[in-house]
Tab-separated table of N, CA, C and O in Angstrom:
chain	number	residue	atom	x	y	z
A	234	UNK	N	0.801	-1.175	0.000
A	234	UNK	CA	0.000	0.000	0.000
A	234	UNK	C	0.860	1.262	0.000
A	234	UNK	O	0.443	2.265	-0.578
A	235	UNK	N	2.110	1.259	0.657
A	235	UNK	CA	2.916	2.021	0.422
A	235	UNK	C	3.439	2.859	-0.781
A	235	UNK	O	3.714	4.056	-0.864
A	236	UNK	N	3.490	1.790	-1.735
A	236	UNK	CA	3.705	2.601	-2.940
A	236	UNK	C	2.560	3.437	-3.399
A	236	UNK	O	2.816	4.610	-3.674
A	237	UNK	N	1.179	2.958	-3.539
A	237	UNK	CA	0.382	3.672	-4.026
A	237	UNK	C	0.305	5.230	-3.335
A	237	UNK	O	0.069	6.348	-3.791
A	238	UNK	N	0.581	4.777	-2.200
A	238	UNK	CA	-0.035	6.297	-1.451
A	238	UNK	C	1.180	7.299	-1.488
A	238	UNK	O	1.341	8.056	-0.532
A	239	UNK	N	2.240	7.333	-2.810
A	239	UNK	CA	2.726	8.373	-2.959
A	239	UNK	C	1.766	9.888	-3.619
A	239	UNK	O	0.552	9.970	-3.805
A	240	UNK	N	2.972	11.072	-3.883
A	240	UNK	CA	1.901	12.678	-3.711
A	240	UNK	C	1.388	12.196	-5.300
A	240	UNK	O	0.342	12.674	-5.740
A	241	UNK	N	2.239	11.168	-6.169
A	241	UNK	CA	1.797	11.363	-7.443
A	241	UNK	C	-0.109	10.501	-7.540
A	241	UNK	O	-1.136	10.799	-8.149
A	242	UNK	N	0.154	9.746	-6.889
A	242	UNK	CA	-1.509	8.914	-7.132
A	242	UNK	C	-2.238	10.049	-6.175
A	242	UNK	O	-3.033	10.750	-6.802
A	243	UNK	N	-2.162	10.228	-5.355
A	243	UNK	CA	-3.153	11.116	-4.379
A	243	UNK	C	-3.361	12.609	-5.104
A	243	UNK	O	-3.969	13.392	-4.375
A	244	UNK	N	-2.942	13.183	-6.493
A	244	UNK	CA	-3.241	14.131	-7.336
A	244	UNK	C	-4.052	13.461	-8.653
A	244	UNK	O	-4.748	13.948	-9.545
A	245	UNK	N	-3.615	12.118	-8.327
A	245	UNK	CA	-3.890	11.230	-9.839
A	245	UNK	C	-5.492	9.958	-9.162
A	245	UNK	O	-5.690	9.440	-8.062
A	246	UNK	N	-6.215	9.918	-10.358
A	246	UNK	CA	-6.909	8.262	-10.023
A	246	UNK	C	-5.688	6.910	-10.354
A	246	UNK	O	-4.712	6.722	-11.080
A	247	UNK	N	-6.487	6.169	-9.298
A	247	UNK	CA	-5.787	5.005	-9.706
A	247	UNK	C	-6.381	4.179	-10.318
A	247	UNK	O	-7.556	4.164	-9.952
A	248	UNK	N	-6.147	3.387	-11.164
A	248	UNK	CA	-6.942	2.607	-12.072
A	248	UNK	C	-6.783	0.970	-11.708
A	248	UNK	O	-5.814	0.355	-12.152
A	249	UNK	N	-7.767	0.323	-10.895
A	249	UNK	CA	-7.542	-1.422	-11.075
A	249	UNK	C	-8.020	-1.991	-12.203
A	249	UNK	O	-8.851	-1.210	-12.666
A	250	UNK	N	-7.931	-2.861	-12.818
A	250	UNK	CA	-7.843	-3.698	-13.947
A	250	UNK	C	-7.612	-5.099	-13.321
A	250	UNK	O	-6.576	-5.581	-12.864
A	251	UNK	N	-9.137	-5.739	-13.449
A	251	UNK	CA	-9.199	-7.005	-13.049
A	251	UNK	C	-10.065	-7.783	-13.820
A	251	UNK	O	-10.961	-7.069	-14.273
A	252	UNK	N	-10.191	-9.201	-14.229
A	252	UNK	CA	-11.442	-9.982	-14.430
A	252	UNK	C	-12.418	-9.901	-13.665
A	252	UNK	O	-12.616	-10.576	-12.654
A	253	UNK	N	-13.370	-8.701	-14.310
A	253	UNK	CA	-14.604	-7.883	-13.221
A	253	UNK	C	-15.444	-9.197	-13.180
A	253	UNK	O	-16.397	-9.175	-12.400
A	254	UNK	N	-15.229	-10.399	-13.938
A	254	UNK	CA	-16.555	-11.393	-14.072
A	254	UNK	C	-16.279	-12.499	-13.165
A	254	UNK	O	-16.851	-13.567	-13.381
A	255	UNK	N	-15.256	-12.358	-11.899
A	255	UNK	CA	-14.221	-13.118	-10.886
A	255	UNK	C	-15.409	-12.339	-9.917
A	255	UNK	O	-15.842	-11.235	-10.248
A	256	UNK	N	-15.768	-12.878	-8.977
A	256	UNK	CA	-16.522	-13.010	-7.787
A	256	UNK	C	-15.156	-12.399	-6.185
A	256	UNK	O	-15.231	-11.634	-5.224
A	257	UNK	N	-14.164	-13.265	-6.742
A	257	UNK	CA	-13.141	-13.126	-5.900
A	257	UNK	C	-12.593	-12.150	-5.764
A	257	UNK	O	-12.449	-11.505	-4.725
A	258	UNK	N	-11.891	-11.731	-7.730
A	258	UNK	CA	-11.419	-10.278	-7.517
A	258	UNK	C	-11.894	-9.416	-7.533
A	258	UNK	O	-11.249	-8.409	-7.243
A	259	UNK	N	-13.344	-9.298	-7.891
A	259	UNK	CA	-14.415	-8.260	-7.185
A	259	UNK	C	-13.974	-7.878	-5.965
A	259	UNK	O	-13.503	-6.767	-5.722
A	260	UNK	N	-14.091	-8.634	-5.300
A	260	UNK	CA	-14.128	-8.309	-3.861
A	260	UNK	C	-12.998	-8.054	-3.667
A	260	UNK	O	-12.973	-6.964	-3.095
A	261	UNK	N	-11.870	-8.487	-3.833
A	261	UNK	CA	-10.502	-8.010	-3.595
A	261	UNK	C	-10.302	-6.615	-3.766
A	261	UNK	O	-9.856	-5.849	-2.912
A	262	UNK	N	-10.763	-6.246	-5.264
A	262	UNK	CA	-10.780	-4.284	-5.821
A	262	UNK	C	-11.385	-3.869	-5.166
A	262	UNK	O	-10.873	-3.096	-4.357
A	263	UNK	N	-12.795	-4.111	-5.106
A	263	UNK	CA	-13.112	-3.770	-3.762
A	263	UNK	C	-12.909	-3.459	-2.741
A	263	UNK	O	-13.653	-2.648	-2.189
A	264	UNK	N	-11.938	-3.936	-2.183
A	264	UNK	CA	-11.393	-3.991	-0.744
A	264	UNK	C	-10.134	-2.762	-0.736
A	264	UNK	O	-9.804	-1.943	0.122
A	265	UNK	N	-9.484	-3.142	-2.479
A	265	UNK	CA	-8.626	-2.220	-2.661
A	265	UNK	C	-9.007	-0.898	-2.579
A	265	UNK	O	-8.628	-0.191	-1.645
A	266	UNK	N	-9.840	-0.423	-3.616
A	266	UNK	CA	-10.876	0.747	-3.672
A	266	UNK	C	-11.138	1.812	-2.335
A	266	UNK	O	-11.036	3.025	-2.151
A	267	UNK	N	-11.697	0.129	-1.191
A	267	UNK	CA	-12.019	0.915	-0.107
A	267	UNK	C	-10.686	1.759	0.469
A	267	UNK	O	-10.623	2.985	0.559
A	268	UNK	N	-9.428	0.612	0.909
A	268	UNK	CA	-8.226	1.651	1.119
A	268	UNK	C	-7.976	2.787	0.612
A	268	UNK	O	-7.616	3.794	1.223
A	269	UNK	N	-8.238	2.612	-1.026
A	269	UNK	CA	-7.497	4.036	-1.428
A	269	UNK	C	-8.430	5.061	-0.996
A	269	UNK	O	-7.892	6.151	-0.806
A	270	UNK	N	-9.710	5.008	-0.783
A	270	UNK	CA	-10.183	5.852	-0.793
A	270	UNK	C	-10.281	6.682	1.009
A	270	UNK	O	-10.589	7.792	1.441
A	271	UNK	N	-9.955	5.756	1.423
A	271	UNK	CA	-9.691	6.287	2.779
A	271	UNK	C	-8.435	7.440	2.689
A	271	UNK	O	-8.260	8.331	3.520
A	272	UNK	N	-7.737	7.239	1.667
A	272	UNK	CA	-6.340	8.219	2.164
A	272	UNK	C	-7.052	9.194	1.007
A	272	UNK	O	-6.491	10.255	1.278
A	273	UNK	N	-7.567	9.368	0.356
A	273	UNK	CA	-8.083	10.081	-0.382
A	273	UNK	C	-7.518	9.809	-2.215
A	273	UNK	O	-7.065	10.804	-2.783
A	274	UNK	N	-7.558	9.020	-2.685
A	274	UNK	CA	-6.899	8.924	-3.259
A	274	UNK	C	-8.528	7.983	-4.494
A	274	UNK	O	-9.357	7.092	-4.308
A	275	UNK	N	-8.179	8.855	-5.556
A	275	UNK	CA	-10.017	8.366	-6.658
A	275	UNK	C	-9.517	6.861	-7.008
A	275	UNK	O	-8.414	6.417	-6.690
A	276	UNK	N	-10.583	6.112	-7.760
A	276	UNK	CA	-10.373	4.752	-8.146
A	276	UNK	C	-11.125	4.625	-9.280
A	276	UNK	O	-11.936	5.544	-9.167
A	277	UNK	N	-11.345	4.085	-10.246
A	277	UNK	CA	-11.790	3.375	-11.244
A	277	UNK	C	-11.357	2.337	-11.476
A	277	UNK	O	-10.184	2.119	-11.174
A	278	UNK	N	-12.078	1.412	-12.041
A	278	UNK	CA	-11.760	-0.196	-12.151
A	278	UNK	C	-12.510	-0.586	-13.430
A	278	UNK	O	-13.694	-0.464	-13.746
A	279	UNK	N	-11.215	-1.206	-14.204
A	279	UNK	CA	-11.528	-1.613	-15.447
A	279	UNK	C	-11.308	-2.697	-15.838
A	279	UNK	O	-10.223	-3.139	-15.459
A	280	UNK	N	-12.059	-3.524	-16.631
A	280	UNK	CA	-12.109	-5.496	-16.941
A	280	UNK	C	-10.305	-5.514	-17.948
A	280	UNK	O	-9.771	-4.883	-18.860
A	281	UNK	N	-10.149	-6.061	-17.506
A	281	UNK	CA	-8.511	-6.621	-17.952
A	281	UNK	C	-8.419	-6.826	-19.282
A	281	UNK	O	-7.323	-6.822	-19.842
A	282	UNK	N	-9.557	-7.028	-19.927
A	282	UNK	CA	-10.046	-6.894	-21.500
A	282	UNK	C	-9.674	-5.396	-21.685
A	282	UNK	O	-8.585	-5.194	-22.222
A	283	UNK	N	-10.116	-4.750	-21.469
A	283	UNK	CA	-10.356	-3.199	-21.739
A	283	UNK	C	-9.413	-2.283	-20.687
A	283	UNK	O	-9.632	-1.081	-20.536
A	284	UNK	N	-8.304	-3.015	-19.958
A	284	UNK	CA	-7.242	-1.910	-19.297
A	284	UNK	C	-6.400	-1.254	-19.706
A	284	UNK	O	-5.433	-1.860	-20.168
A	285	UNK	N	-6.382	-0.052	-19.723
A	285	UNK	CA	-5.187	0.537	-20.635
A	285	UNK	C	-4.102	0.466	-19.676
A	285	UNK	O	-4.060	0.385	-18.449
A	286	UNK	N	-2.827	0.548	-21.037
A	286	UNK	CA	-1.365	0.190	-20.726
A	286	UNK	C	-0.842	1.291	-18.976
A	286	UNK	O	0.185	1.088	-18.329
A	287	UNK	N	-1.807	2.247	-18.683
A	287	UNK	CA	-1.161	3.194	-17.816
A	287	UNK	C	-1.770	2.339	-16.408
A	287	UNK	O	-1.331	2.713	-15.320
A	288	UNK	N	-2.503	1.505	-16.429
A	288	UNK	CA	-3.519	1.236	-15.124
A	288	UNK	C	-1.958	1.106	-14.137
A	288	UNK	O	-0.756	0.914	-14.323
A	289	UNK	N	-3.105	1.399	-12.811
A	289	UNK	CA	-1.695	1.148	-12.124
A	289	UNK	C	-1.275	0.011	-10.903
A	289	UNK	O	-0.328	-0.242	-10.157
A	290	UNK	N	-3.140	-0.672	-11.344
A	290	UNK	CA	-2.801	-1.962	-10.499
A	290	UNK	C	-3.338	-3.000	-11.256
A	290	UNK	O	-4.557	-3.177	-11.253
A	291	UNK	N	-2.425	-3.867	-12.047
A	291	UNK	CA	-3.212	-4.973	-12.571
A	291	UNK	C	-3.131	-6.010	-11.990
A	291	UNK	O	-2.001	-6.281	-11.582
A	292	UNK	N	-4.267	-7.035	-11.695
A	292	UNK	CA	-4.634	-8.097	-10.911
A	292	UNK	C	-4.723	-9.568	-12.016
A	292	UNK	O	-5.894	-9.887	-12.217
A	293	UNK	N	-4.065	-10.144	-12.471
A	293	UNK	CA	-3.988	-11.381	-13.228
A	293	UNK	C	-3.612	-12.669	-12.836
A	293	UNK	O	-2.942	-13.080	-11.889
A	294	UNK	N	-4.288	-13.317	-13.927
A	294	UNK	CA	-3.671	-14.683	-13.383
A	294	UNK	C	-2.608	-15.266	-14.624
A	294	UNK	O	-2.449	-14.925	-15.797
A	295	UNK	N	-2.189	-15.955	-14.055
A	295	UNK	CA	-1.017	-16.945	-15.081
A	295	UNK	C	-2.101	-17.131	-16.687
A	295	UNK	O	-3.091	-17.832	-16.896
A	296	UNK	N	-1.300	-16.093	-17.632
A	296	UNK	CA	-1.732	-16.917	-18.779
A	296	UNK	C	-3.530	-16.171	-19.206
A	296	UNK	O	-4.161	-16.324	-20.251
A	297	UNK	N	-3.790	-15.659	-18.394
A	297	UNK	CA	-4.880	-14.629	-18.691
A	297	UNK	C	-5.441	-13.956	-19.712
A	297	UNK	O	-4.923	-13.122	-20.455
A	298	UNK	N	-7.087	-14.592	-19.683
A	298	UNK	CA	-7.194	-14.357	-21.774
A	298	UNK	C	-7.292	-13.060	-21.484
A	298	UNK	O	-7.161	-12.461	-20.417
A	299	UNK	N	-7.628	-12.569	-22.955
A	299	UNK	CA	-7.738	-11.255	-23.017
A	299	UNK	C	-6.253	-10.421	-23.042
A	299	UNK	O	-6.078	-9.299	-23.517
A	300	UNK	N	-5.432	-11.121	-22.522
A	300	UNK	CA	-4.419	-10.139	-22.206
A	300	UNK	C	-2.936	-10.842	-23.409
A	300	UNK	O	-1.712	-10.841	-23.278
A	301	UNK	N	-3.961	-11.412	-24.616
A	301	UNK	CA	-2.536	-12.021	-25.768
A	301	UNK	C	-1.474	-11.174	-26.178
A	301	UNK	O	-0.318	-11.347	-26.565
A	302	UNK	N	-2.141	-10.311	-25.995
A	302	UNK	CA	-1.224	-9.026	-26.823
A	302	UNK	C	0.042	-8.408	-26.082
A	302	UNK	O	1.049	-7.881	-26.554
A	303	UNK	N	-0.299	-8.622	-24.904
A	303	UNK	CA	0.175	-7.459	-23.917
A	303	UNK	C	1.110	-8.121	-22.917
A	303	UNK	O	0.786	-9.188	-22.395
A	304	UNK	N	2.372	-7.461	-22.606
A	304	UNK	CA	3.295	-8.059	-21.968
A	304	UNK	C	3.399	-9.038	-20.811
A	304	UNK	O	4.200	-9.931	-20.536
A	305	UNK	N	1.972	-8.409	-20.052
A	305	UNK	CA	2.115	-9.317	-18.723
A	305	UNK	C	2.058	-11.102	-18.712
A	305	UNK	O	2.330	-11.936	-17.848
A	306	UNK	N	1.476	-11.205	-20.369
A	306	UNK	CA	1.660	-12.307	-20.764
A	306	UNK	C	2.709	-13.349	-20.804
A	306	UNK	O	2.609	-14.575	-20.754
A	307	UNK	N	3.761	-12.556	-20.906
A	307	UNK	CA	5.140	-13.307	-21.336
A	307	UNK	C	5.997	-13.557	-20.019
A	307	UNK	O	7.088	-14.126	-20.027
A	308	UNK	N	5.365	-13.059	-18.891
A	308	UNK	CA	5.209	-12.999	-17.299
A	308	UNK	C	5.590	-14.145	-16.822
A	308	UNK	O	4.564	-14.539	-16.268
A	309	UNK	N	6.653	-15.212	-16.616
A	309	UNK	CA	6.501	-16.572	-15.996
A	309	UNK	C	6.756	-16.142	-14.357
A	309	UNK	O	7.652	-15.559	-13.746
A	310	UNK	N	5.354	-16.812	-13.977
A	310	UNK	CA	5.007	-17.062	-12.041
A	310	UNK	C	6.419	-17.748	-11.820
A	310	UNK	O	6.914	-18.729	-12.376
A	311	UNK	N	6.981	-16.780	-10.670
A	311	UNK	CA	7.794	-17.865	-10.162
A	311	UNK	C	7.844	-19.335	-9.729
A	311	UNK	O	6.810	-19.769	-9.221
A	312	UNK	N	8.839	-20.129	-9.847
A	312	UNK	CA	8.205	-21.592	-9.388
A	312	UNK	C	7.837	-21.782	-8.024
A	312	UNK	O	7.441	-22.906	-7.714
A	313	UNK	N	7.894	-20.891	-7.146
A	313	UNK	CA	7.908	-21.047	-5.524
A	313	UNK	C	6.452	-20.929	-5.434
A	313	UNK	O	5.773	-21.756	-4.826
A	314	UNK	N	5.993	-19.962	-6.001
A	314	UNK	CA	4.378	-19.555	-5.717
A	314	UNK	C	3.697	-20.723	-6.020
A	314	UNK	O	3.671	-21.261	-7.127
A	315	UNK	N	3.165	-21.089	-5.046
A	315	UNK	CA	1.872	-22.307	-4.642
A	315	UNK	C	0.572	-22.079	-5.465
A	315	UNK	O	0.485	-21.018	-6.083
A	316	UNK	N	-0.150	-22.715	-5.510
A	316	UNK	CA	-1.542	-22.455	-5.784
A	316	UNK	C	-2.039	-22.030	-4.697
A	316	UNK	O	-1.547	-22.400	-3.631
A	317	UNK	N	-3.287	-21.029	-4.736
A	317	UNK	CA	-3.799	-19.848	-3.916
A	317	UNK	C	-2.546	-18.807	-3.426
A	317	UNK	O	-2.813	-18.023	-2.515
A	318	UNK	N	-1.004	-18.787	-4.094
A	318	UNK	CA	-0.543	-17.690	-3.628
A	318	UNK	C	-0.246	-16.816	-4.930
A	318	UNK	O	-0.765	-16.956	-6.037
A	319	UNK	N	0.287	-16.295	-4.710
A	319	UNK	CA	0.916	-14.816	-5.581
A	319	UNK	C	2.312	-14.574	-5.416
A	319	UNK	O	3.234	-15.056	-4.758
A	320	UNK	N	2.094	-13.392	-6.486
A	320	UNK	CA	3.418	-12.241	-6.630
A	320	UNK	C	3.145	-10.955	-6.618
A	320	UNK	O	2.156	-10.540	-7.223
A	321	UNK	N	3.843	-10.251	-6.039
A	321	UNK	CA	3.882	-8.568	-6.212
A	321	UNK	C	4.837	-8.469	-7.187
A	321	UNK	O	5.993	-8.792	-6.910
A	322	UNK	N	4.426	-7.905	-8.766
A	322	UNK	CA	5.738	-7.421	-9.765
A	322	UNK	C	5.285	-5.954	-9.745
A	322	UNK	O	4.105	-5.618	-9.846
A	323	UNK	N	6.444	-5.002	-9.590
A	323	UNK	CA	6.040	-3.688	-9.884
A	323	UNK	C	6.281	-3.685	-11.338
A	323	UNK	O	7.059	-4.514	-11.808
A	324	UNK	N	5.715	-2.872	-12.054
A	324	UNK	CA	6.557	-3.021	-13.508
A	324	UNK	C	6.528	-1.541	-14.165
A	324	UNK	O	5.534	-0.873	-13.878
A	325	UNK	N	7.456	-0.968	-14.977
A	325	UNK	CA	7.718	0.471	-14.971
A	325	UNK	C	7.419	0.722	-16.973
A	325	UNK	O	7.786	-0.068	-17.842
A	326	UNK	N	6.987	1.484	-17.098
A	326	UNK	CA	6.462	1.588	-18.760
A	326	UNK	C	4.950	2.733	-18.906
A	326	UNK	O	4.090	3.088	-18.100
A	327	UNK	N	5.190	3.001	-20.227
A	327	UNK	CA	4.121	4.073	-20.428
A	327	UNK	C	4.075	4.760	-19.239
A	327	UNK	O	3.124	4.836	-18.461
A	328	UNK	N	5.261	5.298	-19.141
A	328	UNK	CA	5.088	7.196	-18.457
A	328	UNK	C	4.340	6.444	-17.132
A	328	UNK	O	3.633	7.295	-16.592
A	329	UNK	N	4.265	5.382	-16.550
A	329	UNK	CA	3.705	4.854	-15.060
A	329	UNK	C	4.273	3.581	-14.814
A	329	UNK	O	4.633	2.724	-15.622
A	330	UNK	N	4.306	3.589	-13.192
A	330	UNK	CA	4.668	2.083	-12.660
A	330	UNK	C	2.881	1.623	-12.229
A	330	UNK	O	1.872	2.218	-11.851
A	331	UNK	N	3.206	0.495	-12.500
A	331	UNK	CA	2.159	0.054	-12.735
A	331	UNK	C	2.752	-1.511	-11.535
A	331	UNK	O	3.925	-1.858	-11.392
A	332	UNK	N	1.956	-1.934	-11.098
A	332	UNK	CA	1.754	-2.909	-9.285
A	332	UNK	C	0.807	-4.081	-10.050
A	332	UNK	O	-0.423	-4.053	-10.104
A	333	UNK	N	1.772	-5.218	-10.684
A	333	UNK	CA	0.980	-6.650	-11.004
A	333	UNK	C	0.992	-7.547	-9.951
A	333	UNK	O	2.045	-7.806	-9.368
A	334	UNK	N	-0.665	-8.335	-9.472
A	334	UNK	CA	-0.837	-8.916	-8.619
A	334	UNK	C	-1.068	-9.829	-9.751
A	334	UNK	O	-1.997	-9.730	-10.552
A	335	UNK	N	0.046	-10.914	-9.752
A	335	UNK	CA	0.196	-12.481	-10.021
A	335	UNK	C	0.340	-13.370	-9.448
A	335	UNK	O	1.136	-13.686	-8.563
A	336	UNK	N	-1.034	-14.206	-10.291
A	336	UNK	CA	-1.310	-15.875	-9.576
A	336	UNK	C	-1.915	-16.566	-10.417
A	336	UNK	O	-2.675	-16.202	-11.314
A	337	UNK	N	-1.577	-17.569	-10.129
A	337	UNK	CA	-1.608	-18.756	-11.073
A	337	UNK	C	-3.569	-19.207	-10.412
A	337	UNK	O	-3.896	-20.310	-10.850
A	338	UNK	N	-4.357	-18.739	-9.800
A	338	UNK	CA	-5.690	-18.703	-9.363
A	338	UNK	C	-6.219	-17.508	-8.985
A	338	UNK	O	-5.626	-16.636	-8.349
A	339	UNK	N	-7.410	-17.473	-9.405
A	339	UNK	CA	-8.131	-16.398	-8.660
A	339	UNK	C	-8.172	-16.057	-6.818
A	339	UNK	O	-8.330	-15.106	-6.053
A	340	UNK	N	-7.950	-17.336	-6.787
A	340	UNK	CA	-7.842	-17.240	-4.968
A	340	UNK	C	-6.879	-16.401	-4.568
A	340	UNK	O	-6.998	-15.419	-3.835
A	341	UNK	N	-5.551	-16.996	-5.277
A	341	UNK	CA	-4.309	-16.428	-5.296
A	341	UNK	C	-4.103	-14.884	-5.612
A	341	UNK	O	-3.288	-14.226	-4.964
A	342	UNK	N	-4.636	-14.496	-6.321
A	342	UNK	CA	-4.723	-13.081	-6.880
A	342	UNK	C	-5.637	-11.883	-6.656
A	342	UNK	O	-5.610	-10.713	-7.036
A	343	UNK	N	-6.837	-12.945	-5.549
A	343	UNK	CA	-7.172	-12.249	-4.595
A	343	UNK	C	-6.641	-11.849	-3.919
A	343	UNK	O	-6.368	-10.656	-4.057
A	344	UNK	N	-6.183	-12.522	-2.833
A	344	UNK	CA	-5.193	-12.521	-1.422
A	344	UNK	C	-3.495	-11.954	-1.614
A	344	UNK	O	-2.618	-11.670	-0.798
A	345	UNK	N	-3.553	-11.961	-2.935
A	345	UNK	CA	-2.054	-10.646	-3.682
A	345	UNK	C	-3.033	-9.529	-3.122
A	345	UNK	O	-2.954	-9.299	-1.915
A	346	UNK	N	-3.908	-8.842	-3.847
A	346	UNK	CA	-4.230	-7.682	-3.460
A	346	UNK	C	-5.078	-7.337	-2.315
A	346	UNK	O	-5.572	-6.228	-2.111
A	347	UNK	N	-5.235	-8.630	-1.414
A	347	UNK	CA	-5.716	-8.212	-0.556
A	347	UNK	C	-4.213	-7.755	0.828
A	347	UNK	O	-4.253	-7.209	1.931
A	348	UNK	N	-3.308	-8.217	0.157
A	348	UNK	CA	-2.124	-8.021	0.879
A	348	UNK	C	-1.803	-6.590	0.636
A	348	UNK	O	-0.799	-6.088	1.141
């Protein structure tokens, strides 16, 4: 949470980008959402189909349709990460760092951003 709540997001929205049709990571952005908005800081949340390259928190899983085109694809999960866990990758491009919550499950990529 640290990173987000620098002066640049708290002038800026932050954008999540998740599989809005996930029950799980609903609730996870959700949860995210609620934080940011406690420090004051706007949110919008957009389906991982339709996230643009600047979002600044993307929530995926290993191998994630929708996303053929686009780098996070070429992404290999470390081998340590379990099923139901994750990764925090920051990743830096298009004029933003951008905070990938990777997991090889939705469970997993919940409980990334619920961290």
């Amino acid at each position: 949470m640290d990173t987000l709540s620098t002066s640049k997001c708290r002038s800026a929205n932050v954008t999540i980008a998740y599989k809005t049709s996930s029950p799980l990571l609903r609730f996870a952005a959700q949860k995210l959402d609620d934080a940011l908005h406690e420090i004051a800081v706007g949110v919008s949340h957009n389906d991982l189909v339709d996230a643009p390259h600047d979002a600044e928190v993307v929530i995926i899983r290993r191998k994630e349709e929708g996303d053929e085109a686009g780098l996070r694809q070429r992404l290999d999960l470390p081998a340590y990460v379990p099923r139901e866990g994750f990764h925090l990758l920051p990743m830096r491009g298009y004029g933003t760092t951008e905070i990938c919550v990777y997991a090889h499950d939705d469970a997993g990529a919940m409980y990334g951003t619920l961290e």
